[in-house]
């Protein structure tokens, strides 16, 4: 029948600048190993947490359970829940805007369109799967999930 489990790594928990800070902490921790070994675990742990933190969801088809989890240092934390039959997998779009202020009193607004993928089960539970700024890349990421659940992708994106 194929693969019985699917583990979907959705997104990192910390933004890019925090991951850079995590690299700085790792470097500081390695330097502290030489000069002050008692204090080195603190920055090493902080850097490791910042670099390895991500969100994911795991499905087990044999026992029909899923786990929405957060992973730190490759340990996954989350509760297992039963799921029913898959009703649909769908993509929708959302507009994300951010106002950036400069030294001048006026600012500019940056707008992006994000595409989000969700799965809905027959009991009405909706779970977030993945997102991307490019719809074709998101569809490509969803092919394994669609094959796993033997379902189709419904596209509810709004074209502006």
Coordinates of N, CA and C in Angstrom, one line a residue:
X1 N 0.8 -1.2 0.0 CA 0.0 0.0 0.0 C 0.9 1.3 0.0
X2 N 2.1 1.1 0.4 CA 3.0 2.3 0.3 C 3.4 2.7 1.7
X3 N 3.8 4.0 1.8 CA 4.2 4.6 3.0 C 3.0 4.7 4.0
X4 N 3.3 4.4 5.3 CA 2.2 4.4 6.3 C 2.3 5.7 7.1
X5 N 3.4 6.4 7.1 CA 3.5 7.7 7.8 C 4.0 8.8 6.9
X6 N 3.6 10.0 7.2 CA 4.0 11.2 6.5 C 4.4 12.3 7.5
X7 N 5.6 12.8 7.4 CA 6.0 13.9 8.3 C 6.3 15.1 7.4
X8 N 5.5 16.1 7.7 CA 5.5 17.4 6.9 C 6.2 18.4 7.8
X9 N 7.4 18.9 7.3 CA 8.1 20.0 8.0 C 7.6 21.3 7.4
X10 N 6.7 22.0 8.1 CA 6.1 23.2 7.5 C 7.0 24.4 7.5
X11 N 7.4 24.9 8.6 CA 8.1 26.2 8.6 C 9.0 26.3 9.8
X12 N 10.0 27.2 9.7 CA 10.8 27.5 10.9 C 10.1 28.3 11.9
X13 N 10.4 28.1 13.2 CA 9.7 28.9 14.2 C 10.3 30.3 14.4
X14 N 11.6 30.4 14.0 CA 12.2 31.7 14.2 C 12.6 32.3 12.9
X15 N 12.4 33.7 12.7 CA 12.8 34.3 11.5 C 14.3 34.3 11.2
X16 N 14.6 34.7 10.0 CA 16.0 34.7 9.5 C 17.0 35.4 10.5
X17 N 16.6 36.6 10.9 CA 17.6 37.3 11.8 C 17.8 36.7 13.1
X18 N 16.8 35.9 13.6 CA 17.0 35.2 14.9 C 17.9 34.0 14.6
X19 N 17.8 33.4 13.4 CA 18.7 32.3 13.1 C 20.1 32.7 13.0
X20 N 20.4 33.9 12.4 CA 21.7 34.5 12.4 C 22.2 34.7 13.8
X21 N 21.3 35.2 14.7 CA 21.7 35.3 16.1 C 22.0 34.0 16.7
X22 N 21.3 33.0 16.3 CA 21.6 31.6 16.8 C 23.0 31.2 16.4
X23 N 23.4 31.5 15.1 CA 24.8 31.2 14.7 C 25.8 31.9 15.5
X24 N 25.5 33.2 15.9 CA 26.4 34.0 16.7 C 26.5 33.3 18.1
X25 N 25.4 32.9 18.7 CA 25.4 32.2 20.0 C 26.2 30.9 19.9
X26 N 26.1 30.1 18.8 CA 26.8 28.9 18.7 C 28.3 29.2 18.6
X27 N 28.7 30.2 17.9 CA 30.1 30.6 17.8 C 30.6 31.0 19.2
X28 N 29.8 31.9 19.9 CA 30.2 32.3 21.2 C 30.4 31.1 22.1
X29 N 29.5 30.1 22.0 CA 29.6 29.0 22.9 C 30.8 28.2 22.6
X30 N 31.2 28.1 21.4 CA 32.4 27.3 21.0 C 33.7 28.0 21.5
X31 N 33.7 29.3 21.4 CA 34.8 30.1 22.0 C 34.8 30.0 23.5
X32 N 33.7 30.0 24.1 CA 33.6 29.9 25.6 C 34.1 28.5 26.1
X33 N 34.0 27.5 25.2 CA 34.4 26.2 25.6 C 35.9 26.2 26.0
X34 N 36.7 27.0 25.3 CA 38.1 27.1 25.5 C 38.4 28.0 26.7
X35 N 37.7 29.2 26.8 CA 38.0 30.2 27.8 C 37.2 30.0 29.1
X36 N 36.0 29.6 29.1 CA 35.2 29.4 30.2 C 34.2 28.3 30.0
X37 N 34.6 27.1 30.2 CA 33.8 25.9 29.8 C 32.5 25.8 30.7
X38 N 32.4 26.4 31.8 CA 31.2 26.3 32.6 C 30.1 27.1 32.1
X39 N 30.4 28.2 31.3 CA 29.3 29.1 30.8 C 29.0 28.8 29.3
X40 N 29.8 27.9 28.7 CA 29.6 27.6 27.3 C 28.2 26.9 27.0
X41 N 27.7 26.1 27.8 CA 26.4 25.4 27.5 C 25.2 26.4 27.2
X42 N 25.3 27.5 27.9 CA 24.1 28.5 27.7 C 24.0 29.0 26.3
X43 N 25.1 29.6 25.7 CA 24.9 30.1 24.4 C 24.8 28.9 23.4
X44 N 25.4 27.8 23.6 CA 25.3 26.6 22.7 C 23.8 26.2 22.7
X45 N 23.2 26.1 23.9 CA 21.8 25.7 23.9 C 20.9 26.7 23.2
X46 N 21.1 28.0 23.5 CA 20.3 29.0 22.9 C 20.4 29.0 21.3
X47 N 21.7 28.9 20.9 CA 21.9 28.8 19.4 C 21.3 27.6 18.8
X48 N 21.4 26.5 19.5 CA 20.8 25.2 19.0 C 19.3 25.3 18.9
X49 N 18.7 25.9 19.9 CA 17.2 26.0 19.9 C 16.8 26.9 18.8
X50 N 17.5 28.0 18.5 CA 17.1 29.0 17.5 C 17.3 28.4 16.1
X51 N 18.3 27.6 15.9 CA 18.6 27.0 14.6 C 17.8 25.8 14.3
X52 N 17.4 25.0 15.3 CA 16.7 23.8 15.0 C 15.2 23.8 15.2
X53 N 14.6 24.9 15.6 CA 13.2 25.0 15.9 C 12.3 25.1 14.6
X54 N 11.4 24.2 14.5 CA 10.5 24.3 13.4 C 9.1 23.7 13.8
X55 N 8.1 23.9 12.9 CA 6.8 23.4 13.1 C 6.5 22.3 12.1
X56 N 5.8 21.3 12.5 CA 5.5 20.3 11.5 C 4.2 19.5 11.9
X57 N 3.8 18.6 11.1 CA 2.7 17.8 11.3 C 3.0 16.4 10.8
X58 N 2.6 15.4 11.6 CA 2.9 14.0 11.2 C 1.6 13.2 11.2
X59 N 1.4 12.4 10.1 CA 0.2 11.6 10.0 C 0.7 10.1 10.0
X60 N -0.1 9.3 10.7 CA 0.1 7.8 10.6 C -1.2 7.2 10.1
X61 N -1.1 6.7 8.9 CA -2.2 6.1 8.3 C -2.7 4.8 8.9
X62 N -1.8 4.0 9.4 CA -2.1 2.7 10.0 C -3.0 2.9 11.2
X63 N -2.7 3.8 12.1 CA -3.5 4.0 13.3 C -4.4 5.2 13.2
X64 N -4.4 6.0 12.1 CA -5.2 7.1 11.8 C -5.1 8.2 12.9
X65 N -3.9 8.5 13.2 CA -3.6 9.6 14.2 C -2.7 10.6 13.5
X66 N -2.8 11.9 14.0 CA -1.9 12.9 13.5 C -1.4 13.7 14.7
X67 N -0.2 14.3 14.5 CA 0.4 15.1 15.6 C 0.9 16.4 15.0
X68 N 0.4 17.5 15.5 CA 0.8 18.8 15.1 C 1.9 19.2 16.2
X69 N 3.1 19.4 15.8 CA 4.2 19.4 16.7 C 5.1 20.6 16.5
X70 N 5.9 21.0 17.5 CA 7.0 21.9 17.4 C 8.3 21.0 17.7
X71 N 9.3 21.3 17.0 CA 10.6 20.5 17.2 C 11.7 21.4 17.6
X72 N 12.4 21.1 18.7 CA 13.6 21.8 19.1 C 14.7 20.7 19.4
X73 N 15.9 21.0 18.8 CA 17.0 20.1 19.0 C 16.6 18.7 18.6
X74 N 15.8 18.6 17.5 CA 15.3 17.3 16.9 C 14.4 16.5 17.8
X75 N 13.9 17.1 18.9 CA 12.9 16.5 19.7 C 11.5 17.1 19.4
X76 N 10.5 16.2 19.1 CA 9.2 16.7 18.7 C 8.3 16.7 19.9
X77 N 7.6 17.9 20.1 CA 6.6 18.0 21.1 C 5.2 18.3 20.6
X78 N 4.3 17.5 20.9 CA 2.9 17.6 20.4 C 2.1 16.4 20.8
X79 N 0.8 16.6 20.8 CA -0.1 15.5 21.2 C -0.7 14.8 19.9
X80 N -0.8 13.5 20.0 CA -1.4 12.7 19.0 C -2.9 12.8 19.1
X81 N -3.6 13.0 17.9 CA -5.1 13.1 17.8 C -5.6 12.2 16.7
X82 N -6.7 11.6 16.9 CA -7.3 10.7 15.9 C -7.9 11.7 14.8
X83 N -7.8 11.2 13.6 CA -8.4 11.9 12.5 C -9.3 11.0 11.6
X84 N -10.3 11.6 11.0 CA -11.2 10.8 10.2 C -10.8 10.8 8.7
X85 N -11.8 10.6 7.9 CA -11.6 10.6 6.5 C -11.3 12.0 6.0
X86 N -10.4 12.1 5.0 CA -10.0 13.5 4.5 C -11.2 13.9 3.6
X87 N -11.7 15.1 3.9 CA -12.7 15.7 3.0 C -12.1 16.4 1.8
X88 N -11.1 17.3 2.1 CA -10.4 18.0 1.0 C -9.1 18.6 1.5
X89 N -8.2 18.8 0.5 CA -7.0 19.5 0.6 C -7.2 20.7 -0.2
X90 N -6.9 21.9 0.3 CA -7.2 23.1 -0.5 C -6.1 24.2 -0.3
X91 N -6.0 25.0 -1.3 CA -5.1 26.2 -1.2 C -6.0 27.4 -1.3
X92 N -5.6 28.4 -0.4 CA -6.2 29.7 -0.5 C -5.1 30.8 -0.4
X93 N -5.5 32.0 -0.7 CA -4.5 33.0 -0.8 C -4.8 34.0 0.4
X94 N -3.7 34.7 0.8 CA -3.9 35.7 1.8 C -2.9 36.9 1.5
X95 N -3.4 38.1 1.7 CA -2.6 39.2 1.4 C -1.9 39.6 2.7
X96 N -0.6 39.7 2.6 CA 0.2 40.1 3.7 C 0.8 41.5 3.5
X97 N 0.6 42.4 4.3 CA 1.2 43.8 4.1 C 1.9 44.2 5.4
X98 N 3.0 45.0 5.1 CA 3.8 45.5 6.2 C 4.1 47.0 5.9
X99 N 3.9 47.8 6.8 CA 4.2 49.2 6.6 C 5.6 49.5 7.2
X100 N 6.5 50.0 6.3 CA 7.9 50.3 6.7 C 8.1 51.8 6.7
X101 N 8.5 52.3 7.9 CA 8.7 53.7 8.1 C 10.2 54.1 7.9
X102 N 10.5 55.2 7.4 CA 11.8 55.7 7.1 C 12.1 56.9 8.0
X103 N 13.2 57.5 7.8 CA 13.6 58.7 8.6 C 12.6 59.9 8.3
X104 N 12.1 59.9 7.1 CA 11.1 60.9 6.7 C 9.7 60.4 7.3
X105 N 8.8 61.3 7.5 CA 7.6 61.0 8.2 C 6.7 60.0 7.4
X106 N 6.9 60.0 6.1 CA 6.1 59.1 5.3 C 6.7 57.7 5.3
X107 N 5.9 56.7 5.0 CA 6.3 55.3 5.0 C 5.8 54.7 3.7
X108 N 6.3 53.5 3.5 CA 5.8 52.7 2.3 C 5.2 51.4 2.8
X109 N 4.3 50.9 2.1 CA 3.6 49.6 2.4 C 4.1 48.6 1.4
X110 N 4.6 47.5 2.0 CA 5.0 46.3 1.1 C 3.9 45.3 1.2
X111 N 3.3 44.9 0.1 CA 2.3 43.9 0.1 C 2.7 42.6 -0.7
X112 N 2.5 41.5 -0.1 CA 2.8 40.2 -0.8 C 1.5 39.3 -0.7
X113 N 1.5 38.4 -1.6 CA 0.4 37.4 -1.7 C 1.0 36.1 -1.3
X114 N 0.5 35.5 -0.2 CA 0.9 34.2 0.3 C -0.1 33.1 0.0
X115 N 0.3 31.9 -0.4 CA -0.6 30.8 -0.6 C -0.4 29.8 0.5
X116 N -1.6 29.4 1.1 CA -1.6 28.5 2.2 C -2.3 27.3 1.9
X117 N -1.8 26.1 2.3 CA -2.5 24.8 2.1 C -3.0 24.3 3.4
X118 N -4.2 23.8 3.4 CA -4.9 23.2 4.5 C -5.5 21.9 4.2
X119 N -5.8 21.1 5.2 CA -6.5 19.8 5.0 C -7.7 19.9 5.9
X120 N -8.8 19.4 5.4 CA -10.1 19.4 6.2 C -10.5 17.9 6.3
X121 N -10.8 17.5 7.5 CA -11.3 16.1 7.7 C -12.8 16.1 7.8
X122 N -13.4 14.9 7.8 CA -14.9 14.8 7.7 C -15.6 15.4 9.0
X123 N -14.8 15.4 10.1 CA -15.4 16.0 11.3 C -15.3 17.5 11.4
X124 N -14.8 18.1 10.3 CA -14.7 19.6 10.3 C -13.4 20.2 10.8
X125 N -12.5 19.3 11.3 CA -11.3 19.9 11.7 C -10.4 20.3 10.6
X126 N -9.8 21.5 10.7 CA -9.0 22.1 9.6 C -7.6 22.2 10.2
X127 N -6.6 21.6 9.4 CA -5.2 21.7 9.8 C -4.4 22.5 8.8
X128 N -3.5 23.4 9.2 CA -2.6 24.1 8.3 C -1.5 23.1 7.9
X129 N -1.2 23.1 6.6 CA -0.1 22.2 6.2 C 1.2 23.0 5.8
X130 N 1.1 23.8 4.8 CA 2.2 24.5 4.2 C 1.9 25.8 3.7
X131 N 2.9 26.7 3.4 CA 2.6 27.9 2.7 C 3.8 28.3 1.9
X132 N 3.6 29.1 0.8 CA 4.6 29.5 0.0 C 4.2 30.8 -0.7
X133 N 5.1 31.6 -1.2 CA 4.8 32.8 -2.0 C 4.5 32.5 -3.5
X134 N 4.8 31.3 -3.9 CA 4.6 30.8 -5.3 C 3.7 29.7 -5.3
X135 N 2.5 29.8 -6.0 CA 1.5 28.8 -6.0 C 2.0 27.5 -6.6
X136 N 2.8 27.6 -7.7 CA 3.3 26.4 -8.3 C 4.3 25.6 -7.4
X137 N 5.1 26.3 -6.7 CA 6.0 25.6 -5.7 C 5.2 24.9 -4.6
X138 N 4.1 25.6 -4.2 CA 3.3 25.0 -3.1 C 2.6 23.7 -3.7
X139 N 2.1 23.8 -4.9 CA 1.5 22.6 -5.5 C 2.5 21.4 -5.6
X140 N 3.7 21.8 -5.9 CA 4.8 20.7 -6.0 C 5.0 20.1 -4.7
X141 N 5.1 20.9 -3.6 CA 5.3 20.4 -2.2 C 4.1 19.5 -1.8
X142 N 2.9 19.8 -2.3 CA 1.7 19.1 -1.9 C 1.5 17.7 -2.6
X143 N 2.3 17.5 -3.6 CA 2.1 16.2 -4.4 C 2.2 15.0 -3.5
X144 N 3.2 14.9 -2.6 CA 3.3 13.8 -1.8 C 2.2 13.6 -0.8
X145 N 1.7 14.7 -0.3 CA 0.5 14.7 0.6 C -0.7 14.2 -0.1
X146 N -0.9 14.7 -1.3 CA -2.1 14.3 -2.1 C -2.0 12.8 -2.4
X147 N -0.9 12.3 -2.7 CA -0.7 10.9 -3.0 C -0.9 10.1 -1.7
X148 N -0.5 10.6 -0.6 CA -0.6 9.9 0.7 C -2.1 9.7 1.1
X149 N -2.9 10.8 0.9 CA -4.3 10.8 1.3 C -5.2 10.4 0.1
X150 N -4.6 10.2 -1.1 CA -5.4 9.9 -2.3 C -6.5 10.9 -2.5
X151 N -6.2 12.1 -2.5 CA -7.1 13.2 -2.7 C -6.7 14.1 -3.8
X152 N -7.5 15.2 -4.0 CA -7.2 16.2 -5.0 C -7.0 17.5 -4.3
X153 N -6.4 18.5 -5.0 CA -6.2 19.8 -4.4 C -7.3 20.7 -5.0
X154 N -8.0 21.4 -4.1 CA -9.0 22.4 -4.5 C -8.3 23.7 -4.4
X155 N -8.5 24.5 -5.4 CA -7.8 25.8 -5.4 C -8.8 26.9 -5.2
X156 N -8.8 27.6 -4.1 CA -9.7 28.7 -3.7 C -9.0 30.1 -3.7
X157 N -7.9 30.2 -4.5 CA -7.2 31.4 -4.5 C -8.0 32.5 -5.3
X158 N -7.8 33.7 -4.9 CA -8.4 34.8 -5.6 C -7.4 35.5 -6.5
X159 N -7.7 35.7 -7.7 CA -6.8 36.3 -8.7 C -7.1 37.8 -8.7
X160 N -6.1 38.6 -8.3 CA -6.3 40.1 -8.3 C -5.5 40.7 -9.5

